[in-house]
PDB file of C-alpha atoms in Angstrom:
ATOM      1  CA  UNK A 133      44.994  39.443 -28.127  1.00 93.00           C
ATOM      2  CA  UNK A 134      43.646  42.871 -28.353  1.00 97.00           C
ATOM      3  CA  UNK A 135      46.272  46.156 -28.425  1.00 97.00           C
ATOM      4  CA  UNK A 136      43.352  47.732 -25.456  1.00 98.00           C
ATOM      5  CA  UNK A 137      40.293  46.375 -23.489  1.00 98.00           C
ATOM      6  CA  UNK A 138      38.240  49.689 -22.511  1.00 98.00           C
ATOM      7  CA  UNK A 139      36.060  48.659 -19.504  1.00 98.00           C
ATOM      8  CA  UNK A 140      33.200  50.648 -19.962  1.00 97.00           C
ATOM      9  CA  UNK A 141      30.692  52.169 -22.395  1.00 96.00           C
ATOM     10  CA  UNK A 142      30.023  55.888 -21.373  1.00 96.00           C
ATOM     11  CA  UNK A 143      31.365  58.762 -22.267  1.00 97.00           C
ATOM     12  CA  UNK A 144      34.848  58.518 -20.846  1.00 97.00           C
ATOM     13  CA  UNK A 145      34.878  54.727 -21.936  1.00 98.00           C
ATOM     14  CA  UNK A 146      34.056  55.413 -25.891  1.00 98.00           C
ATOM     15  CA  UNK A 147      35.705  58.301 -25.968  1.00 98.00           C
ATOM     16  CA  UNK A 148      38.942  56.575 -24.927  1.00 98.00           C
ATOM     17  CA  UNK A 149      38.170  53.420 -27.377  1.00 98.00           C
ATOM     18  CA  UNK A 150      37.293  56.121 -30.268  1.00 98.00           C
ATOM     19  CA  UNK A 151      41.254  57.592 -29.818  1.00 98.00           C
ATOM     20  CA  UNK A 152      42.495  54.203 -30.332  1.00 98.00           C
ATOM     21  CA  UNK A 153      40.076  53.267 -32.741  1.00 98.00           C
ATOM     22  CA  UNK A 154      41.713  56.119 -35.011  1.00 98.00           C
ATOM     23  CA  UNK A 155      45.284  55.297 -34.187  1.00 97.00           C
ATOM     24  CA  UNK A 156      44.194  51.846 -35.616  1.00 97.00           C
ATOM     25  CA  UNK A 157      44.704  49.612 -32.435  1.00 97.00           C
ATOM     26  CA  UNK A 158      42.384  46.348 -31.891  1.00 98.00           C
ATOM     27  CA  UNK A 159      40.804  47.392 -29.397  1.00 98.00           C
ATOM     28  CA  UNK A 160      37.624  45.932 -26.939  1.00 98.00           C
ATOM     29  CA  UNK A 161      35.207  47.621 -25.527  1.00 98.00           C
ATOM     30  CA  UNK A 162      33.485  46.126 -22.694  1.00 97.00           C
ATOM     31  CA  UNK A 163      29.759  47.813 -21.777  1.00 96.00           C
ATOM     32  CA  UNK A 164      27.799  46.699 -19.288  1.00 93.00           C
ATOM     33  CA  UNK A 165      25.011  48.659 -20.258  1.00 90.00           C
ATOM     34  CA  UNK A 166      24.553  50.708 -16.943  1.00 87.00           C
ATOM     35  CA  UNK A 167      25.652  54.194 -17.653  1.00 88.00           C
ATOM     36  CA  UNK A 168      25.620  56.609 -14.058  1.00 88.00           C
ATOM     37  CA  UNK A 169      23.390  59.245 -16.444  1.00 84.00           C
ATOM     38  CA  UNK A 170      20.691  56.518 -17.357  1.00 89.00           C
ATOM     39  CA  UNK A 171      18.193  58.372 -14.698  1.00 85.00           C
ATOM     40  CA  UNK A 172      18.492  61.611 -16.284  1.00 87.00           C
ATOM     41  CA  UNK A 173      16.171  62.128 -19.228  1.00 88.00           C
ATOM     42  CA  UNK A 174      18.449  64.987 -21.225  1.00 88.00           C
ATOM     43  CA  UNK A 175      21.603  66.304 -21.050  1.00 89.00           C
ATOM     44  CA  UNK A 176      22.901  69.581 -20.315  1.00 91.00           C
ATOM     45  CA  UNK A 177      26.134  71.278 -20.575  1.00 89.00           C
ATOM     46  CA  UNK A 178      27.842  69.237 -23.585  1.00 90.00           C
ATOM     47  CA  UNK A 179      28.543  71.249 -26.777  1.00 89.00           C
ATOM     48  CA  UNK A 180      26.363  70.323 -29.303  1.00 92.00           C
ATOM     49  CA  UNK A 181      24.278  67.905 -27.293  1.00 93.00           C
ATOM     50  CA  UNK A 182      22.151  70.273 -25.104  1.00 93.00           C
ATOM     51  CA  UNK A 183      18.916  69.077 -24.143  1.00 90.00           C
ATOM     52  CA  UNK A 184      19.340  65.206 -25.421  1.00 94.00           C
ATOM     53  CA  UNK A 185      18.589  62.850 -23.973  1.00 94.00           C
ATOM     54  CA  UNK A 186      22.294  60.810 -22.615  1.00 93.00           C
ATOM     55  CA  UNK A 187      20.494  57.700 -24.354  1.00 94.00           C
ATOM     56  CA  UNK A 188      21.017  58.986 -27.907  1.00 95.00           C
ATOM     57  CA  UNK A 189      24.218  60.203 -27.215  1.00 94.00           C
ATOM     58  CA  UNK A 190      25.856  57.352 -26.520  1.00 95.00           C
ATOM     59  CA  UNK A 191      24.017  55.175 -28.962  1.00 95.00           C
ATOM     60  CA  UNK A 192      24.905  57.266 -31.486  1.00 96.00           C
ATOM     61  CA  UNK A 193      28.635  57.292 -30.358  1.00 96.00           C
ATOM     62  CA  UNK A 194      28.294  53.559 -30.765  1.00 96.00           C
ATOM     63  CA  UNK A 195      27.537  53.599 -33.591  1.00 97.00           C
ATOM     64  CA  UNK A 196      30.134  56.121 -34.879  1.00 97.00           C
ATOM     65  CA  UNK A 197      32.859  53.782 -33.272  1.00 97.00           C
ATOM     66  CA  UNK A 198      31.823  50.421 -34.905  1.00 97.00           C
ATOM     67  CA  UNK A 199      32.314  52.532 -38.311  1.00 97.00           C
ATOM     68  CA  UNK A 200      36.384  51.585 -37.380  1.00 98.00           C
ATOM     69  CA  UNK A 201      37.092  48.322 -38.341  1.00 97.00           C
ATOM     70  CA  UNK A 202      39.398  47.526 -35.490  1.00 98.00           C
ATOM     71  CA  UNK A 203      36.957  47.903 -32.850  1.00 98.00           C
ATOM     72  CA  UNK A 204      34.555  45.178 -30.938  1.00 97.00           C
ATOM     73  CA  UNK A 205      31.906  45.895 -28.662  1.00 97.00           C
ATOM     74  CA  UNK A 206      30.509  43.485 -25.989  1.00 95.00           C
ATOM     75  CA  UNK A 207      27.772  44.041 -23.897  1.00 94.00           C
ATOM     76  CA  UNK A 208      28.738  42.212 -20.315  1.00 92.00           C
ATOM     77  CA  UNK A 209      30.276  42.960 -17.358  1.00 93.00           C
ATOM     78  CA  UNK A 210      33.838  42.642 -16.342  1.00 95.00           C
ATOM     79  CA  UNK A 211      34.167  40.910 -13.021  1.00 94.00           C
ATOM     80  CA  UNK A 212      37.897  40.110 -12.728  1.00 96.00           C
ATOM     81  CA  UNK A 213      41.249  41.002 -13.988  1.00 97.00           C
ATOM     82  CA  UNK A 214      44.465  39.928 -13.553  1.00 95.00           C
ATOM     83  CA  UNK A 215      47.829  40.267 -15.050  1.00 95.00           C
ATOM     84  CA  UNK A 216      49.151  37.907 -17.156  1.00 94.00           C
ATOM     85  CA  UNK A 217      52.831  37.674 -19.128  1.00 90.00           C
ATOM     86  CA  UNK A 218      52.033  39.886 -22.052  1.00 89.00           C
ATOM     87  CA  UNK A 219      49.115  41.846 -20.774  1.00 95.00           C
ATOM     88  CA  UNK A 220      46.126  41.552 -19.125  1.00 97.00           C
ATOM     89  CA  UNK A 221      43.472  39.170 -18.609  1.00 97.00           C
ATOM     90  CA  UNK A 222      39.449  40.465 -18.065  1.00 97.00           C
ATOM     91  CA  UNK A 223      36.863  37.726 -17.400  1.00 96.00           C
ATOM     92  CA  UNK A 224      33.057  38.382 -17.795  1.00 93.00           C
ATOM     93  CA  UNK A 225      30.025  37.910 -15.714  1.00 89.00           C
ATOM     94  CA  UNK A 226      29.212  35.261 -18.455  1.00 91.00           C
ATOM     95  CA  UNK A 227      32.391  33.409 -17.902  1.00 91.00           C
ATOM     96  CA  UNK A 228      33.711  34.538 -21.295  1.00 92.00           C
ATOM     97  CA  UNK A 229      37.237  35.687 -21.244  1.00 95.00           C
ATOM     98  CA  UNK A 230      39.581  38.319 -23.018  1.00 96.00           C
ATOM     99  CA  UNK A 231      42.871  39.618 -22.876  1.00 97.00           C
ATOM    100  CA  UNK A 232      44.806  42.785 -24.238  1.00 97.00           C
ATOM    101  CA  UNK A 233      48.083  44.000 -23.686  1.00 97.00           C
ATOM    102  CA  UNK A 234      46.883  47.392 -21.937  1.00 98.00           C
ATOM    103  CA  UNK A 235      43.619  48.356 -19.973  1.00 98.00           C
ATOM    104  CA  UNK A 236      41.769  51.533 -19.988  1.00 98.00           C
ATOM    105  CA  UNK A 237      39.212  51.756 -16.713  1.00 98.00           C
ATOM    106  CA  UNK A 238      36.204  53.617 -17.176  1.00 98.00           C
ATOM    107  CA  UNK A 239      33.692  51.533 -15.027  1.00 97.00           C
ATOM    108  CA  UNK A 240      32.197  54.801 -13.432  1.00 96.00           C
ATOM    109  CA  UNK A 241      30.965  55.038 -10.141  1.00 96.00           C
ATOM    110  CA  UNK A 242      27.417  53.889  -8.054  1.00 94.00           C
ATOM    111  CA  UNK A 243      26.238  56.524  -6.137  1.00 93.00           C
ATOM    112  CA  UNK A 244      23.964  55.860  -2.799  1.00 94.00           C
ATOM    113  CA  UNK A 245      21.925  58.655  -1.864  1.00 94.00           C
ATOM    114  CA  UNK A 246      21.226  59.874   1.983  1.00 93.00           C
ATOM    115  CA  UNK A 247      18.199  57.091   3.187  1.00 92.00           C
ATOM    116  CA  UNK A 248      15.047  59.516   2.864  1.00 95.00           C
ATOM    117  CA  UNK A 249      11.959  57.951   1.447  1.00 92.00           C
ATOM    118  CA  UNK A 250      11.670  58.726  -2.069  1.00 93.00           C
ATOM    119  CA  UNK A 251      14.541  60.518  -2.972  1.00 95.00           C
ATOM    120  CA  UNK A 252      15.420  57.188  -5.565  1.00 94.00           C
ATOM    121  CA  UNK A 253      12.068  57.276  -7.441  1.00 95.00           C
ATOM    122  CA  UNK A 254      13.014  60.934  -7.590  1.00 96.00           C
ATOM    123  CA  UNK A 255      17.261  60.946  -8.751  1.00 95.00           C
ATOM    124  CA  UNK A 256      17.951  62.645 -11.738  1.00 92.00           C
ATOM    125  CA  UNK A 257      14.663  64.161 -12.244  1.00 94.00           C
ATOM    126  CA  UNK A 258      13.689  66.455  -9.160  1.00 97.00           C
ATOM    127  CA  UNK A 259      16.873  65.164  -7.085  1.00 97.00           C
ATOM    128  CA  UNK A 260      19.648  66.312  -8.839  1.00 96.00           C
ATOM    129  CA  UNK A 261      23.544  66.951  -8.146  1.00 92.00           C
ATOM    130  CA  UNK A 262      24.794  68.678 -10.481  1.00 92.00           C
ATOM    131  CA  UNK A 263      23.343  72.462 -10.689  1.00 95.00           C
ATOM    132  CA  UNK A 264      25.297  72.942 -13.683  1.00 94.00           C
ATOM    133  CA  UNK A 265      23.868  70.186 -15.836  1.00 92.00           C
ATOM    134  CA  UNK A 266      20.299  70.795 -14.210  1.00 94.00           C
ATOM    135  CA  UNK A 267      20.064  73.799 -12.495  1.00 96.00           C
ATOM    136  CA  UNK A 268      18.763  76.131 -15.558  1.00 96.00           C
ATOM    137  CA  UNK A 269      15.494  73.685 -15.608  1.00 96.00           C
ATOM    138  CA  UNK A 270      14.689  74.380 -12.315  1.00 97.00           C
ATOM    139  CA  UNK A 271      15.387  78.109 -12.069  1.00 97.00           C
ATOM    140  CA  UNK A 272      13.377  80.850 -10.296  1.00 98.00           C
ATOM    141  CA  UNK A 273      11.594  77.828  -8.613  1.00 98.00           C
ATOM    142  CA  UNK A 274      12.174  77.001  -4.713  1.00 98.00           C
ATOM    143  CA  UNK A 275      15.319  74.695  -5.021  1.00 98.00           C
ATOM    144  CA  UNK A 276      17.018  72.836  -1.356  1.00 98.00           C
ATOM    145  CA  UNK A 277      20.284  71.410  -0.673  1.00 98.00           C
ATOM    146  CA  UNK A 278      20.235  68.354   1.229  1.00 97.00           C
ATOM    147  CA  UNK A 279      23.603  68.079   3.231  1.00 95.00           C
ATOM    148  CA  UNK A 280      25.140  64.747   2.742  1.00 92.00           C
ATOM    149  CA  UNK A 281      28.854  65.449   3.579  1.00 87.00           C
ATOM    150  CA  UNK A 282      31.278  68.157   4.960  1.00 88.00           C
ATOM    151  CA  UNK A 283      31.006  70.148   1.473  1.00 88.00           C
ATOM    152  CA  UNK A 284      27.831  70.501   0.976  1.00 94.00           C
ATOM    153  CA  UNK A 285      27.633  73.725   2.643  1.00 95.00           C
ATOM    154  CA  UNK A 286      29.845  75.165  -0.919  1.00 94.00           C
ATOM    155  CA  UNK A 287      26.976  73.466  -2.945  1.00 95.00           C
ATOM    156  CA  UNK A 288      24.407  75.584  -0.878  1.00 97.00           C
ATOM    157  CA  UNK A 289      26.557  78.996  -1.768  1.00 97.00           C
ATOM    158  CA  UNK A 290      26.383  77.555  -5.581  1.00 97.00           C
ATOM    159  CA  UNK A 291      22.318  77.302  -5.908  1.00 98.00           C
ATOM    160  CA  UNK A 292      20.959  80.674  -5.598  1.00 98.00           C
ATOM    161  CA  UNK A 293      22.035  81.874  -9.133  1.00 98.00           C
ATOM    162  CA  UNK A 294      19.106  79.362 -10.083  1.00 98.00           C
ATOM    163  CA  UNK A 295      16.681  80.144  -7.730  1.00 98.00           C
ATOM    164  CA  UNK A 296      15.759  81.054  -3.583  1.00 98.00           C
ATOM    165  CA  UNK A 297      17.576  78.255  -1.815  1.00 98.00           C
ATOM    166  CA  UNK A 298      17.165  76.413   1.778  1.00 98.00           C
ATOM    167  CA  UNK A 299      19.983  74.235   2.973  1.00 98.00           C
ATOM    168  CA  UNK A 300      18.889  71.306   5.173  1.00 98.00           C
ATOM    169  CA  UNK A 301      21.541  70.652   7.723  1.00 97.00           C
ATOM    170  CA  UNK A 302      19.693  66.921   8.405  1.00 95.00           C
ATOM    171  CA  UNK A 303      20.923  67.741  11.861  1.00 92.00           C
ATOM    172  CA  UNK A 304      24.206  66.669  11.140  1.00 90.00           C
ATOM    173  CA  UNK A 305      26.425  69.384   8.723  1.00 93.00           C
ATOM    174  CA  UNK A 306      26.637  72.379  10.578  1.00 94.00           C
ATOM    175  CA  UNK A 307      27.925  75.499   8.585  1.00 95.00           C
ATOM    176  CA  UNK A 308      31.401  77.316   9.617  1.00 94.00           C
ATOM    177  CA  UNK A 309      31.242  80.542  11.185  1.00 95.00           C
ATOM    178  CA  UNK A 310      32.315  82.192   7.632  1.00 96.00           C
ATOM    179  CA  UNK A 311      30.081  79.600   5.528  1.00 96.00           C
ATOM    180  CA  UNK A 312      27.115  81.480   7.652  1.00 96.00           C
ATOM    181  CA  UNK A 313      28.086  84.368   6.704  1.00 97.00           C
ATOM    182  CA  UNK A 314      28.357  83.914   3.158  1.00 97.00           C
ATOM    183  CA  UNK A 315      24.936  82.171   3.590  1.00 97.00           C
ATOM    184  CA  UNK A 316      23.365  85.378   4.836  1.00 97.00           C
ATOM    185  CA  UNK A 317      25.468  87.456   1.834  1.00 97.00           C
ATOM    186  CA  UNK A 318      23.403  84.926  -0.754  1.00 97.00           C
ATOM    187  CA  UNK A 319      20.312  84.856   0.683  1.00 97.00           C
ATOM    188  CA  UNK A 320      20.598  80.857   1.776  1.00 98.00           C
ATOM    189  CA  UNK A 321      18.103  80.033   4.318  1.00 98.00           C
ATOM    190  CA  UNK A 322      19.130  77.187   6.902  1.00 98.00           C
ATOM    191  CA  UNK A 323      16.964  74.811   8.091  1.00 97.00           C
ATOM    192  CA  UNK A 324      18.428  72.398  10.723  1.00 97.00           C
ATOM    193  CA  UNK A 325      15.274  70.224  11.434  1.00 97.00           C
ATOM    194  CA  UNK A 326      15.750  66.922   9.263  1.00 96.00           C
ATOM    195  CA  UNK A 327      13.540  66.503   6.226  1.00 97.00           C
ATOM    196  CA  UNK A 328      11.782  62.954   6.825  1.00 96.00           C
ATOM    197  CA  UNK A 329       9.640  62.512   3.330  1.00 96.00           C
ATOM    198  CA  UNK A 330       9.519  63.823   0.213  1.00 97.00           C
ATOM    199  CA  UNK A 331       6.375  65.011  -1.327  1.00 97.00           C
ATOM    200  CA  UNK A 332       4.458  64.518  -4.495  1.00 96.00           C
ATOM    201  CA  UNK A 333       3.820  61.837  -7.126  1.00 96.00           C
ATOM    202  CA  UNK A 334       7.669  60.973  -7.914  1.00 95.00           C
ATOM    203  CA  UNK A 335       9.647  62.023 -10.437  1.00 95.00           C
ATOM    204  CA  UNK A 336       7.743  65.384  -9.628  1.00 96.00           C
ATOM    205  CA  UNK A 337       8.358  66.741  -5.895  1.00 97.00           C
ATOM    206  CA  UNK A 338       5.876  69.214  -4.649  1.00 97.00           C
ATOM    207  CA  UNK A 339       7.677  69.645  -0.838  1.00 97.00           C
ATOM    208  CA  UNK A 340       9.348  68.219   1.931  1.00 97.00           C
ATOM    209  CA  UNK A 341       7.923  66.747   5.479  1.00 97.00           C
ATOM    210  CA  UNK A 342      10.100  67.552   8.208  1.00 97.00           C
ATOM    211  CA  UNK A 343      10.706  65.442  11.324  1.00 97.00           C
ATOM    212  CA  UNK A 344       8.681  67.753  13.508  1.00 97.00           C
ATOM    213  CA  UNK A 345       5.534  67.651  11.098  1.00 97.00           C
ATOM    214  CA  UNK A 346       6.067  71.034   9.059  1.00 97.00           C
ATOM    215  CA  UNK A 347       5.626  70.488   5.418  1.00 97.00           C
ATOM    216  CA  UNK A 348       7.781  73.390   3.068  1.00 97.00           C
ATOM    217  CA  UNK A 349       7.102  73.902  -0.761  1.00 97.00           C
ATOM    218  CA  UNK A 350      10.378  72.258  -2.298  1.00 98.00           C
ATOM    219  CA  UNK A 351       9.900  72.137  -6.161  1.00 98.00           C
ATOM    220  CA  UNK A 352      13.845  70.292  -6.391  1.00 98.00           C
ATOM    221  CA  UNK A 353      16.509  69.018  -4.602  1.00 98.00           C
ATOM    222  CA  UNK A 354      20.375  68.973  -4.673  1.00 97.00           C
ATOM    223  CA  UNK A 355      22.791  67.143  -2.877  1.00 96.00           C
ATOM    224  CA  UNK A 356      25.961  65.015  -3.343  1.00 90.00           C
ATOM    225  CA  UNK A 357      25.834  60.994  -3.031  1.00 92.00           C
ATOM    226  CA  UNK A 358      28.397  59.149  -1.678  1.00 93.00           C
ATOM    227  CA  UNK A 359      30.128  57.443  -4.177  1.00 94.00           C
ATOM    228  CA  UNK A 360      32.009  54.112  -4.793  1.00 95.00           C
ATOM    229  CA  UNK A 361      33.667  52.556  -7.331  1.00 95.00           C
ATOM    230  CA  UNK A 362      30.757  50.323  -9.711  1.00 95.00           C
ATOM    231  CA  UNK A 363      33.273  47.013  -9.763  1.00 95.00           C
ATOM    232  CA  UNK A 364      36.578  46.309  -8.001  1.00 95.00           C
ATOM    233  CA  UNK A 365      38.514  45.814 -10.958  1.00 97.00           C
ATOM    234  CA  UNK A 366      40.986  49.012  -9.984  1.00 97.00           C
ATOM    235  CA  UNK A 367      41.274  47.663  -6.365  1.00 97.00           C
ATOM    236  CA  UNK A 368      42.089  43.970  -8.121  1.00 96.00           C
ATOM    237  CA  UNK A 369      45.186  45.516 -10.080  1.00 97.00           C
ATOM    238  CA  UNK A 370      46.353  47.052  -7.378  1.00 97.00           C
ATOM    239  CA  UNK A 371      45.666  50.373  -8.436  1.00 98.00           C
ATOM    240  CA  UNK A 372      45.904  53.317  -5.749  1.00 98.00           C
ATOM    241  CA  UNK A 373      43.307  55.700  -4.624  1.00 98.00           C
ATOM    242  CA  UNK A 374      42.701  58.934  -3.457  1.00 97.00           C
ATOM    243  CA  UNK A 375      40.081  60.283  -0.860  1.00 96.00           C
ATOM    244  CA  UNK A 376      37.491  62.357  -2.667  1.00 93.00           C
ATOM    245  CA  UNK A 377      34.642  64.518  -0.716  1.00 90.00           C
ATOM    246  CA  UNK A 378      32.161  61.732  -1.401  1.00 91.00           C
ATOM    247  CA  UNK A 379      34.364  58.940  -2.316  1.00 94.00           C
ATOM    248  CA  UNK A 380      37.422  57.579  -3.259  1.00 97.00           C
ATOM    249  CA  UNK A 381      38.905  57.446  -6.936  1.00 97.00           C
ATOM    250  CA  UNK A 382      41.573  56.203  -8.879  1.00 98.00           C
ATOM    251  CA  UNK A 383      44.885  58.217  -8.715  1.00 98.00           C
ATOM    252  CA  UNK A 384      46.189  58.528 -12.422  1.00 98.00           C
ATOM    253  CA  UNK A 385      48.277  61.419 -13.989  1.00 97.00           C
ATOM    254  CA  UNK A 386      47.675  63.855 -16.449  1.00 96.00           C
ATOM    255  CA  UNK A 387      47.229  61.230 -18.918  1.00 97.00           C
ATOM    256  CA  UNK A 388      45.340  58.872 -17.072  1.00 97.00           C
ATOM    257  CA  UNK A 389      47.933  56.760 -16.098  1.00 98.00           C
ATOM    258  CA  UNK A 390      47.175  54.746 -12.740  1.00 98.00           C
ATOM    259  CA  UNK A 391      49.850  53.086 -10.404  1.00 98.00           C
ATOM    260  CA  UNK A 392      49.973  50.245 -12.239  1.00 97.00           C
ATOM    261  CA  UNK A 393      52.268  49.724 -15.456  1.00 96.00           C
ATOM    262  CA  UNK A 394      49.747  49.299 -18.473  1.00 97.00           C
ATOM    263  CA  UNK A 395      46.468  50.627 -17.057  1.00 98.00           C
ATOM    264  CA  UNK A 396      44.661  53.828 -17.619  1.00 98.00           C
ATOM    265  CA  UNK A 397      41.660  55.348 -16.236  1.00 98.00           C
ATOM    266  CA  UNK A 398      39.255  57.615 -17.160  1.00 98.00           C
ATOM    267  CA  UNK A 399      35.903  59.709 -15.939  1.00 97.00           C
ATOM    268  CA  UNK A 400      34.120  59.639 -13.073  1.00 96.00           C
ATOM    269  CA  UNK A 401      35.866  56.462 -11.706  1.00 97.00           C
ATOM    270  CA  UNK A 402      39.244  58.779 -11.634  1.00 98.00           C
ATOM    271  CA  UNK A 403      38.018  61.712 -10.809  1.00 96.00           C
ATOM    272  CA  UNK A 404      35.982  63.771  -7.986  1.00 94.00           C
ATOM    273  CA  UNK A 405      34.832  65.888 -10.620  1.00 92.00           C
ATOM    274  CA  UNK A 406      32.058  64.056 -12.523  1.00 91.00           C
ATOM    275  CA  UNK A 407      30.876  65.824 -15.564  1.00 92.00           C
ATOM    276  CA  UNK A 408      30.211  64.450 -19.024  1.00 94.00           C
ATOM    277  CA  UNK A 409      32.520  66.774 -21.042  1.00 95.00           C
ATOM    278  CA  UNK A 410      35.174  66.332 -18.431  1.00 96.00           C
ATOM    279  CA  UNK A 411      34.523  62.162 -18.458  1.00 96.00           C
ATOM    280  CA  UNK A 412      34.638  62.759 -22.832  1.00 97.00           C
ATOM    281  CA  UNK A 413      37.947  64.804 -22.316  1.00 97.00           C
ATOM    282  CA  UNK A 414      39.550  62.484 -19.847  1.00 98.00           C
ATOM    283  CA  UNK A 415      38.711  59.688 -21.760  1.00 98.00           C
ATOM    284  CA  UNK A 416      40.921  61.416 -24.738  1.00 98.00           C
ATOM    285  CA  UNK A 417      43.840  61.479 -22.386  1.00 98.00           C
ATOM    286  CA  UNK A 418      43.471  57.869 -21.424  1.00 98.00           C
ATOM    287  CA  UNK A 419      42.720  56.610 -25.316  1.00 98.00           C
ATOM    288  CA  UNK A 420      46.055  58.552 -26.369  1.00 98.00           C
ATOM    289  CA  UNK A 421      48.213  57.595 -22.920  1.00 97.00           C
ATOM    290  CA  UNK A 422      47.643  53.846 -23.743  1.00 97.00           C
ATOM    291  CA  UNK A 423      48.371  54.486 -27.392  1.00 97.00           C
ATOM    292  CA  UNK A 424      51.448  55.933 -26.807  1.00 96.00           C
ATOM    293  CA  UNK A 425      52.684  53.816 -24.237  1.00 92.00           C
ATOM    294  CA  UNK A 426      52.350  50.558 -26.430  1.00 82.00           C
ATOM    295  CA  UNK A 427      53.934  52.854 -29.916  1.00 84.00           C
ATOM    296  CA  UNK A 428      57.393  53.258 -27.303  1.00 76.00           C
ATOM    297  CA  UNK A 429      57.158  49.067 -25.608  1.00 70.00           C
ATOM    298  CA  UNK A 430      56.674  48.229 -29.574  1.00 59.00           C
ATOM    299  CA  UNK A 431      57.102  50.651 -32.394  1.00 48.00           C
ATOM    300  CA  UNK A 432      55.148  50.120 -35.476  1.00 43.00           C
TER     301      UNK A 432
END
């Protein structure tokens, strides 16, 4: 019987088992190897990681939590969960089985971009999302946003700091009356004909096709995939959601906390902010939640 499981081996998941790790709880982390950042080939934005690649991060995290003796890593998924008298039982894809008297849920999210040709072969390279973590690569060069949901029109306002900016309507997310007029104050050009095809040998894009013919130079692409949760494990326990712009997440409090007694969540699974440093810092608040909770049901 382990104090924690940890469901999940990014950076909300390790940083949640590395807490716990140091408040010397057994404690099981479960990886399934699939990080949402694996596209990407660096990382931007996280102190004293600029530029490398998410890869090395993590492995070297990995490494830096196996130094605590209390810890176990498993590579595997978790594909059930239930509660059980004293805790919590997690089954894996492999029909192994553990249990722990709390859970901590960072399984992340799966994000399905809009159905354009390409875009895929293209995601985390020259189709990005976030212009924070990518947007300073791409600068000065001529960026689009591809509207995929009612916000998009705020992540069209966002690009121009990096460079001249279209937003692609697809036909379908029509600015507000004041959204065009903020447009016009930052220089965003709308174009409401849909794009059709990407151009260029993938990752690289070199422009867009449009549905009536017209090809425009596009060097990158934002926009926002819809998002889901990557397993049901959340929706097993019983845990409630919330409606986010592209998805729904897990509703926890400030310290992760979910609806259910004994379960925590953490990063982009429990948020609709997704951000490495803000994944790291949530899974801090989980890691110390679920320590805390089990020092008051059973001080040491």
């Amino acid at each position: 019987m382990y104090d924690v499981i940890v469901v999940g081996g990014s950076f909300a998941g390790l940083s949640a088992a590395l807490h716990l790790a140091r408040a010397r709880r057994k404690v099981l982390l479960l990886d399934a190897g699939l990080p949402r950042n694996r596209f990407a080939d660096e990382a931007h934005g996280l102190l004293g990681h600029d530029g490398r690649p998410p890869t090395a991060i993590l492995r070297d995290a990995r490494s830096q939590l196996l130094r605590y003796p209390t810890v176990e890593i498993r590579t595997g998924e978790a594909s059930v969960v239930e509660r059980i008298d004293d805790g919590f039982a997690v089954g894996l894809s492999s029909g192994a089985e553990a249990r722990a008297r709390r859970l901590v849920l960072a399984t992340g999210v799966t994000d399905t971009l809009p159905p354009i040709p390409g875009l895929r072969e293209r995601w985390g390279e020259s189709v990005l999302h976030c212009p924070y973590c990518h947007g300073y690569e791409v600068r000065d060069l001529p960026l689009a946003v591809l509207a995929a949901h009612p916000m998009s029109p705020h992540q069209a306002l966002l690009i121009p700091d990096w460079g001249p900016t279209t937003y692609f309507t697809q036909g379908e997310f029509e600015p507000e009356p004041a959204e065009l007029q903020a447009f016009a104050a930052r220089g965003v050009a709308i174009e409401r004909t849909p794009i059709v095809a990407l151009l260029g040998e993938a990752p690289g894009l070199d422009g867009v096709r449009l549905a009536d013919g017209r090809e425009l130079n596009v060097a990158a692409i934002f926009t926002a995939p819809r998002t889901a949760p990557t397993t049901p494990l959340a929706a097993m326990l019983g845990c409630e959601h919330e409606d986010g712009p592209t998805g729904p997440f897990i509703k926890i409090d400030q310290w992760g906390a979910t609806s259910v007694d004994g379960v925590w969540a953490a990063g982009d699974a429990a948020t609709p902010m997704h951000n490495a440093t803000l994944a790291a810092a949530a899974g801090v608040l989980a890691g110390i939640g679920a320590h805390q909770a089990g020092v008051r049901a059973a001080p040491r």
